[in-house]
Tab-separated table of C-alpha atoms in Angstrom:
chain	number	residue	atom	x	y	z
H	677	MET	CA	-21.378	55.944	54.442
H	678	LEU	CA	-25.170	55.787	53.853
H	679	THR	CA	-25.605	58.184	51.467
H	680	ARG	CA	-27.610	57.049	48.603
H	681	THR	CA	-27.085	57.593	44.956
H	682	ILE	CA	-28.637	56.903	41.710
H	683	GLY	CA	-25.721	54.511	40.919
H	684	ASP	CA	-26.554	52.317	43.982
H	685	ASP	CA	-30.190	51.509	42.451
H	686	PHE	CA	-28.450	48.786	40.601
H	687	ARG	CA	-25.709	47.649	43.287
H	688	VAL	CA	-26.256	44.839	45.736
H	689	MET	CA	-26.644	46.426	49.310
H	690	PRO	CA	-23.765	48.999	49.005
H	691	TYR	CA	-24.343	50.455	52.593
H	692	ASN	CA	-24.507	47.011	54.049
H	693	LEU	CA	-21.300	46.097	52.607
H	694	ARG	CA	-19.545	49.429	53.700
H	695	ILE	CA	-20.631	48.470	57.514
H	696	LEU	CA	-19.589	44.816	56.990
H	697	ALA	CA	-16.061	45.854	55.976
H	698	ILE	CA	-15.772	47.721	59.222
H	699	PHE	CA	-16.127	44.216	61.027
H	700	GLY	CA	-13.491	42.396	58.831
H	701	LEU	CA	-16.627	40.332	57.261
H	702	GLU	CA	-16.316	41.752	53.739
H	703	GLY	CA	-13.596	42.949	51.616
H	704	ASN	CA	-9.671	42.596	52.439
H	705	ARG	CA	-9.034	39.281	54.172
H	706	SER	CA	-6.159	41.045	56.258
H	707	LYS	CA	-9.001	42.911	58.175
H	708	GLN	CA	-10.531	39.696	59.301
H	709	TYR	CA	-8.303	39.988	62.784
H	710	ARG	CA	-11.070	42.302	63.762
H	711	LEU	CA	-13.462	39.479	63.798
H	712	VAL	CA	-11.039	37.282	65.745
H	713	ILE	CA	-10.791	40.118	68.342
H	714	PHE	CA	-14.567	40.211	68.551
H	715	LEU	CA	-14.702	36.330	68.874
H	716	VAL	CA	-12.274	36.150	71.689
H	717	LEU	CA	-14.076	38.697	73.688
H	718	VAL	CA	-17.242	37.012	73.139
H	719	VAL	CA	-15.464	33.715	74.792
H	720	LEU	CA	-13.910	35.628	77.618
H	721	PHE	CA	-16.977	37.630	78.719
H	722	LEU	CA	-19.923	35.718	77.193
H	723	PHE	CA	-18.855	32.103	77.446
H	724	ILE	CA	-16.391	31.401	80.082
H	725	PRO	CA	-18.316	33.200	82.770
H	726	LYS	CA	-21.462	31.425	82.099
H	727	PRO	CA	-22.966	28.887	84.917
H	728	LEU	CA	-23.790	25.437	83.741
H	729	ARG	CA	-23.952	23.814	87.116
H	730	ILE	CA	-26.707	23.800	89.667
H	731	THR	CA	-25.713	25.357	92.951
H	732	GLU	CA	-27.456	27.412	95.815
H	733	ARG	CA	-27.008	30.601	93.719
H	734	TYR	CA	-28.055	28.896	90.292
H	735	SER	CA	-31.158	26.990	90.565
H	736	PHE	CA	-32.236	24.709	87.763
H	737	GLU	CA	-34.496	27.438	85.759
H	738	LEU	CA	-31.433	29.785	85.973
H	739	ILE	CA	-29.171	27.063	84.187
H	740	VAL	CA	-31.891	26.773	81.583
H	741	ARG	CA	-31.869	30.303	80.903
H	742	SER	CA	-27.774	30.407	80.821
H	743	LEU	CA	-28.029	27.412	78.292
H	744	SER	CA	-30.347	29.103	76.093
H	745	GLU	CA	-28.175	32.245	76.359
H	746	ILE	CA	-25.047	30.278	75.426
H	747	ILE	CA	-26.839	28.529	72.260
H	748	PHE	CA	-28.208	32.263	71.221
H	749	THR	CA	-24.524	33.405	71.394
H	750	ALA	CA	-23.000	30.451	69.507
H	751	LEU	CA	-25.424	30.698	66.770
H	752	PHE	CA	-24.547	34.328	65.725
H	753	SER	CA	-20.872	33.441	66.445
H	754	LEU	CA	-20.655	30.664	64.209
H	755	THR	CA	-22.617	32.195	61.593
H	756	ALA	CA	-19.671	34.945	61.454
H	757	ILE	CA	-17.126	32.138	61.563
H	758	ILE	CA	-18.740	30.300	58.454
H	759	VAL	CA	-19.391	33.571	56.388
H	760	ALA	CA	-15.797	34.618	56.952
H	761	SER	CA	-14.594	30.990	55.777
H	762	LYS	CA	-16.654	31.500	52.757
H	763	SER	CA	-15.757	34.957	52.017
H	764	GLU	CA	-14.485	34.193	48.486
H	765	THR	CA	-17.890	32.480	47.546
H	766	TYR	CA	-19.768	35.503	49.318
H	767	ARG	CA	-18.080	38.063	47.012
H	768	GLU	CA	-18.445	35.966	43.938
H	769	LEU	CA	-22.133	35.788	44.814
H	770	ILE	CA	-22.432	39.560	45.119
H	771	PHE	CA	-20.357	40.215	42.119
H	772	LEU	CA	-22.615	37.891	39.883
H	773	ILE	CA	-25.921	39.475	41.270
H	774	GLU	CA	-24.571	42.985	40.556
H	775	LYS	CA	-23.299	41.940	37.035
H	776	GLU	CA	-26.667	40.707	36.136
H	777	LEU	CA	-28.570	43.897	37.609
H	778	THR	CA	-26.232	46.286	36.055
H	779	GLN	CA	-26.829	45.227	32.318
H	780	PHE	CA	-30.460	46.691	32.888
H	781	LYS	CA	-29.099	50.166	34.216
H	782	ASP	CA	-29.327	52.021	30.873
H	783	GLN	CA	-32.419	50.267	29.485
H	784	HIS	CA	-35.183	52.282	31.231
H	785	ASN	CA	-37.979	49.623	30.811
H	786	GLU	CA	-40.049	47.534	33.102
H	787	SER	CA	-37.013	45.455	34.321
H	788	SER	CA	-35.032	48.358	35.381
H	789	LYS	CA	-37.860	49.936	36.968
H	790	LEU	CA	-38.418	46.566	38.832
H	791	ILE	CA	-34.979	46.607	40.006
H	792	VAL	CA	-35.066	50.125	41.323
H	793	LYS	CA	-38.300	49.384	43.025
H	794	ILE	CA	-36.819	46.313	44.655
H	795	ASN	CA	-33.528	47.871	45.701
H	796	THR	CA	-35.478	50.682	47.229
H	797	LYS	CA	-37.538	48.406	49.323
H	798	ILE	CA	-34.377	46.381	50.422
H	799	HIS	CA	-32.665	49.779	51.414
H	800	ARG	CA	-35.855	50.518	53.391
H	801	PHE	CA	-35.898	47.354	54.932
H	802	SER	CA	-32.050	47.542	55.732
H	803	MET	CA	-33.028	50.908	57.645
H	804	LEU	CA	-35.719	49.332	59.649
H	805	TYR	CA	-33.815	46.430	60.490
H	806	THR	CA	-31.191	48.700	61.788
H	807	ILE	CA	-33.638	50.622	63.866
H	808	LEU	CA	-35.115	47.170	65.286
H	809	HIS	CA	-31.792	45.949	66.579
H	810	ILE	CA	-30.961	49.320	68.225
H	811	ASN	CA	-34.110	48.988	69.876
H	812	TYR	CA	-33.214	45.524	70.997
H	813	SER	CA	-30.210	46.903	72.436
H	814	ILE	CA	-31.733	49.579	74.212
H	815	LEU	CA	-34.493	47.324	75.539
H	816	TYR	CA	-31.879	44.443	76.529
H	817	ASN	CA	-29.223	46.623	78.260
H	818	VAL	CA	-30.071	50.121	78.843
H	819	VAL	CA	-33.627	49.871	79.998
H	820	PRO	CA	-32.742	47.188	82.932
H	821	THR	CA	-29.643	49.714	83.874
H	822	ILE	CA	-32.055	52.701	84.152
H	823	TYR	CA	-34.269	50.224	86.318
H	824	ASN	CA	-31.532	49.234	88.579
H	825	ILE	CA	-30.229	52.706	89.042
H	826	PHE	CA	-33.793	54.092	89.900
H	827	LYS	CA	-34.430	51.159	92.454
H	828	TYR	CA	-31.077	51.643	93.930
H	829	PHE	CA	-31.435	55.227	94.931
H	830	THR	CA	-35.007	55.044	95.776
H	831	LYS	CA	-35.117	51.936	97.902
H	832	PRO	CA	-33.562	51.340	101.469
H	833	LYS	CA	-30.170	49.604	101.135
H	834	GLU	CA	-31.353	46.747	103.377
H	835	ASN	CA	-34.045	45.814	101.083
H	836	LEU	CA	-31.417	45.252	98.334
H	837	SER	CA	-31.450	41.359	97.953
H	838	ASN	CA	-31.514	40.377	94.294
H	839	ALA	CA	-31.821	44.245	93.575
H	840	PHE	CA	-30.120	44.339	90.192
H	841	VAL	CA	-31.768	43.070	86.952
H	842	ILE	CA	-28.843	41.428	85.071
H	843	PRO	CA	-29.147	41.317	81.118
H	844	LEU	CA	-27.776	37.750	81.163
H	845	ILE	CA	-27.070	34.908	83.764
H	846	ILE	CA	-23.426	35.332	84.327
H	847	ASP	CA	-20.825	34.781	87.120
H	848	PHE	CA	-18.766	37.678	86.121
H	849	TYR	CA	-15.309	36.423	87.537
H	850	GLY	CA	-16.211	36.397	91.064
H	851	MET	CA	-17.908	39.819	90.973
H	852	ASP	CA	-21.179	40.425	92.940
H	853	ILE	CA	-22.876	42.213	90.274
H	854	GLU	CA	-26.155	41.444	91.763
H	855	HIS	CA	-25.820	43.550	94.980
H	856	ASN	CA	-22.703	45.723	94.705
H	857	ILE	CA	-23.225	48.921	92.819
H	858	LEU	CA	-19.323	49.285	92.157
H	859	HIS	CA	-19.100	45.716	90.788
H	860	TYR	CA	-22.306	46.216	88.507
H	861	ALA	CA	-21.005	49.576	87.198
H	862	ILE	CA	-17.744	47.773	86.261
H	863	PHE	CA	-19.716	44.784	84.534
H	864	TRP	CA	-21.973	47.278	82.704
H	865	ILE	CA	-18.925	49.448	81.472
H	866	THR	CA	-17.263	46.203	80.281
H	867	LEU	CA	-20.055	44.562	78.621
H	868	THR	CA	-21.718	47.284	77.033
H	869	PRO	CA	-19.356	47.819	74.089
H	870	LEU	CA	-19.423	44.151	73.811
H	871	PHE	CA	-23.207	44.290	73.646
H	872	LEU	CA	-23.245	46.859	70.781
H	873	VAL	CA	-20.785	44.754	68.645
H	874	VAL	CA	-23.058	41.826	69.326
H	875	THR	CA	-25.895	43.896	68.101
H	876	ALA	CA	-23.956	44.716	64.872
H	877	MET	CA	-23.460	40.919	64.304
H	878	LEU	CA	-27.122	40.205	64.628
H	879	TRP	CA	-27.838	42.833	62.225
H	880	PHE	CA	-25.152	41.448	59.976
H	881	LYS	CA	-27.124	38.101	59.675
H	882	GLY	CA	-29.817	40.119	58.108
H	883	THR	CA	-27.710	40.748	54.957
H	884	LEU	CA	-28.051	36.862	54.535
H	885	PHE	CA	-31.602	36.875	53.671
H	886	ILE	CA	-31.276	40.260	51.875
H	887	LEU	CA	-29.252	38.254	49.466
H	888	ILE	CA	-32.011	35.736	49.232
H	889	ARG	CA	-34.275	38.359	48.061
H	890	TYR	CA	-31.632	39.662	45.467
H	891	ASN	CA	-31.620	36.111	44.175
H	892	THR	CA	-35.308	36.065	44.011
H	893	LEU	CA	-35.486	39.598	42.098
H	894	LEU	CA	-33.365	37.580	39.310
H	895	TYR	CA	-36.095	34.805	38.935
H	896	GLN	CA	-38.607	37.754	38.662
H	897	LEU	CA	-36.635	39.495	35.809
H	898	VAL	CA	-36.634	36.384	34.055
H	899	ILE	CA	-40.413	35.986	34.200
H	900	GLN	CA	-40.726	39.801	33.041
H	901	GLN	CA	-38.257	39.243	30.267
H	902	LEU	CA	-40.196	36.286	29.091
H	903	GLN	CA	-43.405	38.276	29.328
H	904	GLN	CA	-41.907	41.051	27.277
H	905	HIS	CA	-40.352	39.000	24.674
H	906	ASP	CA	-43.971	37.095	24.184
H	907	LYS	CA	-45.428	40.648	23.806
H	908	GLU	CA	-42.638	41.994	21.284
H	909	ALA	CA	-41.977	38.524	19.512
H	910	ALA	CA	-44.378	38.939	16.435
H	911	GLY	CA	-42.473	42.239	15.145
H	912	MET	CA	-38.997	40.637	15.667
H	913	GLN	CA	-36.685	39.247	13.269
H	914	LEU	CA	-35.381	35.566	14.026
H	915	SER	CA	-31.844	36.807	14.739
H	916	GLN	CA	-33.296	39.163	17.353
H	917	LYS	CA	-35.362	36.583	18.955
H	918	HIS	CA	-32.230	34.219	19.139
H	919	GLN	CA	-30.438	36.869	20.702
H	920	ARG	CA	-33.264	38.019	23.352
H	921	LEU	CA	-33.832	34.266	24.253
H	922	GLN	CA	-30.077	33.753	24.655
H	923	ASP	CA	-29.953	36.439	27.258
H	924	ILE	CA	-32.994	35.386	29.331
H	925	VAL	CA	-31.610	31.618	29.212
H	926	GLN	CA	-28.157	33.193	30.638
H	927	LEU	CA	-29.883	35.401	33.068
H	928	HIS	CA	-31.798	32.157	34.158
H	929	CYS	CA	-28.689	30.266	34.509
H	930	SER	CA	-26.922	32.980	36.685
H	931	ALA	CA	-30.009	33.071	38.897
H	932	ILE	CA	-29.611	29.214	39.389
H	933	LYS	CA	-25.972	29.488	40.163
H	934	CYS	CA	-26.594	32.206	42.409
H	935	THR	CA	-29.025	30.003	44.630
H	936	LYS	CA	-26.240	27.145	44.377
H	937	LEU	CA	-23.722	29.898	45.893
H	938	LEU	CA	-26.246	30.725	48.524
H	939	ASN	CA	-26.548	27.056	49.616
H	940	VAL	CA	-22.553	26.724	49.955
H	941	ILE	CA	-22.952	29.773	52.293
H	942	LEU	CA	-25.971	29.071	54.090
H	943	GLY	CA	-26.405	25.409	54.017
H	944	LEU	CA	-24.554	24.845	57.363
H	945	ILE	CA	-25.570	28.246	58.578
H	946	LEU	CA	-29.272	27.252	58.265
H	947	LEU	CA	-28.719	23.659	59.699
H	948	ILE	CA	-27.081	25.252	62.863
H	949	GLN	CA	-29.580	27.875	62.936
H	950	PHE	CA	-32.661	25.781	63.097
H	951	VAL	CA	-31.395	23.191	65.326
H	952	GLY	CA	-30.322	25.758	67.569
H	953	CYS	CA	-33.436	27.969	67.395
H	954	LEU	CA	-35.358	24.766	68.172
H	955	LEU	CA	-33.479	24.346	71.412
H	956	VAL	CA	-33.455	27.993	72.094
H	957	PHE	CA	-37.368	28.299	71.979
H	958	CYS	CA	-37.794	25.325	73.992
H	959	LEU	CA	-35.480	26.499	76.732
H	960	MET	CA	-36.674	30.105	77.001
H	961	MET	CA	-40.226	29.007	76.919
H	962	PHE	CA	-39.556	26.917	79.916
H	963	TYR	CA	-37.590	29.764	81.889
H	964	ILE	CA	-40.509	32.369	81.255
H	965	SER	CA	-43.284	29.683	82.237
H	966	ARG	CA	-41.509	29.493	85.593
H	967	ASN	CA	-40.536	33.083	86.254
H	968	LYS	CA	-42.405	36.137	86.086
H	969	ASP	CA	-39.933	39.060	87.122
H	970	MET	CA	-38.776	41.573	84.996
H	971	SER	CA	-35.885	39.196	83.540
H	972	ILE	CA	-38.172	37.705	81.367
H	973	ALA	CA	-38.094	41.011	79.267
H	974	ASN	CA	-34.498	40.495	78.470
H	975	LEU	CA	-35.136	36.686	77.507
H	976	GLY	CA	-38.133	38.378	75.506
H	977	VAL	CA	-35.809	40.266	73.397
H	978	LEU	CA	-33.601	37.233	72.599
H	979	PHE	CA	-36.761	35.111	71.612
H	980	THR	CA	-38.039	37.813	69.472
H	981	SER	CA	-34.665	38.145	67.562
H	982	VAL	CA	-34.351	34.456	66.961
H	983	PHE	CA	-38.078	34.226	65.895
H	984	THR	CA	-38.074	37.186	63.648
H	985	GLU	CA	-34.719	35.896	61.904
H	986	ILE	CA	-35.928	32.273	61.341
H	987	MET	CA	-39.345	33.607	60.008
H	988	PHE	CA	-37.498	35.904	57.356
H	989	TYR	CA	-35.461	33.004	56.180
H	990	SER	CA	-38.694	30.889	56.008
H	991	TYR	CA	-40.381	33.522	53.962
H	992	LEU	CA	-37.843	34.586	51.713
H	993	GLY	CA	-36.621	31.039	50.907
H	994	GLY	CA	-40.364	30.052	50.098
H	995	GLN	CA	-40.503	33.386	47.849
H	996	LEU	CA	-37.397	32.147	45.922
H	997	THR	CA	-38.722	28.662	45.220
H	998	ASP	CA	-42.162	29.885	44.263
H	999	LYS	CA	-40.655	32.577	41.795
H	1000	ASN	CA	-38.345	29.760	39.990
H	1001	SER	CA	-41.352	27.480	39.473
H	1002	ALA	CA	-43.200	30.472	38.141
H	1003	ILE	CA	-40.722	30.739	35.298
H	1004	SER	CA	-41.975	27.277	33.991
H	1005	GLU	CA	-45.465	28.318	33.985
H	1006	THR	CA	-44.623	31.836	32.373
H	1007	ALA	CA	-42.331	30.021	29.572
H	1008	PHE	CA	-45.261	27.464	28.828
H	1009	GLY	CA	-47.665	30.186	28.508
H	1010	CYS	CA	-45.863	31.854	25.926
H	1011	ARG	CA	-46.684	31.431	22.295
H	1012	TRP	CA	-43.659	28.829	21.556
H	1013	TYR	CA	-45.930	26.806	19.336
H	1014	ASP	CA	-45.883	29.849	16.835
H	1015	GLU	CA	-42.125	29.654	16.541
H	1016	PRO	CA	-39.703	27.727	14.418
H	1017	ILE	CA	-38.082	24.486	16.297
H	1018	ALA	CA	-34.577	26.356	16.892
H	1019	ILE	CA	-36.525	28.978	18.899
H	1020	GLN	CA	-38.865	26.330	20.704
H	1021	ARG	CA	-35.583	24.813	22.257
H	1022	TYR	CA	-35.020	27.928	24.184
H	1023	TYR	CA	-38.336	27.546	25.782
H	1024	LEU	CA	-37.660	24.083	26.454
H	1025	ARG	CA	-34.558	24.625	28.012
H	1026	ILE	CA	-35.674	27.463	30.359
H	1027	ILE	CA	-38.603	24.976	31.418
H	1028	GLN	CA	-36.067	22.157	32.061
H	1029	GLN	CA	-34.041	24.512	34.271
H	1030	SER	CA	-36.892	25.852	36.253
H	1031	GLN	CA	-38.032	22.185	37.071
H	1032	ARG	CA	-34.589	21.598	38.889
H	1033	ASN	CA	-36.500	22.952	42.167
H	1034	ALA	CA	-33.977	25.731	42.621
H	1035	ALA	CA	-34.326	26.262	46.508
H	1036	ILE	CA	-32.668	27.330	49.751
H	1037	THR	CA	-32.118	24.208	51.873
H	1038	ILE	CA	-31.095	23.590	55.364
H	1039	GLY	CA	-27.865	21.717	54.846
H	1040	LYS	CA	-28.959	19.270	52.236
H	1041	PHE	CA	-31.981	17.922	53.944
H	1042	ASN	CA	-34.833	20.148	53.755
H	1043	VAL	CA	-36.233	23.371	51.622
H	1044	VAL	CA	-36.622	26.481	53.795
H	1045	ASN	CA	-39.917	27.717	53.503
H	1046	ILE	CA	-43.071	28.480	55.847
H	1047	GLU	CA	-43.883	25.090	56.334
H	1048	THR	CA	-40.618	24.418	57.772
H	1049	PHE	CA	-40.917	27.534	59.720
H	1050	THR	CA	-44.405	26.095	61.288
H	1051	GLN	CA	-42.724	22.618	61.942
H	1052	LEU	CA	-39.966	24.131	63.680
H	1053	VAL	CA	-42.452	26.118	66.000
H	1054	LYS	CA	-44.725	22.997	66.570
H	1055	ALA	CA	-41.499	20.855	67.487
H	1056	SER	CA	-40.550	23.681	69.907
H	1057	CYS	CA	-44.116	23.683	71.585
H	1058	THR	CA	-43.978	19.883	71.750
H	1059	TYR	CA	-40.578	19.733	73.370
H	1060	PHE	CA	-41.354	22.259	75.791
H	1061	MET	CA	-44.460	20.612	76.922
H	1062	VAL	CA	-42.441	17.319	77.348
H	1063	MET	CA	-39.608	19.193	79.443
H	1064	LYS	CA	-42.530	21.036	81.386
H	1065	GLU	CA	-43.969	17.595	82.425
H	1066	LEU	CA	-40.609	16.117	83.204
H	1067	PHE	CA	-39.377	18.980	85.319
């Protein structure tokens, strides 16, 4: 499934797509029933049992944590639903990017080398991102279980009050999973497979910012093609110049179209993601500030996952915007003034296209970049301080 071939150097995340097909998120629509089954299990075991009312058993701080976990679960569930609903757009985007990359396959020039280089980095990133989420799963579910078993068999049973560290705040259908070892075992055996699928879903969200990187690669290719044309223009015939610049304009148009398709897919996802993360950051920081037990380690895993994901979106979104803006500077820096009017029009069109400010946006309200990420972190800290003062 993950065997790397030379042909994959010019394909769009082939390994990721093979894995996504298993979960019904890519390929044949008839397999989307797998996603439906997963979402039903999420509702039954992660949503319905969540406590949201303050009682003797659940203090205000625990309800705050429960609410943050619900929002976290809703974020990846809604992302999967939105991507599944836009599967045609998703496939169109991948097809268009792959079509543009494939045309450089047999050229053996700087552009083809750039594609291979970036694709290799993307593959390496995918592997590291996979390892990161495997570690998330181990830290979140396996480590607490080992701790619980060790504590249960090494401490007297009369001191087992609140003995078990539960990965998430949950009232598991009336079972005493915090004190009863049998109930805890049933809980762990039931939810561990679901946690593994959740980990895969969190990993799947990484394919969305990988697509942003591929889109940025197309803008990089436009820049490189312009620079190469400028070096070779003096020795080219007029017809060759026409053909080369037509190809560059077409590549730029495809890159802009890919950005539009990305916004169709990501617009609502990022709006939900940024609003949800604002709430999750605030609620998690509030809980961590009030508790110093081992449970904050589990919450720290969720916090790190959300933080890392938003950071990637912001960095890659800003990179895409910068590369598109750089096309205008590159085109203007070429020796267009030495060319006839018919050739100058190509440069003018490229400059005009690059000034349309192609960018990944949150809904249609704000551009995704590092500044947006900074504002999100600042707003989260502000709301956290207000919440801490009030409660």
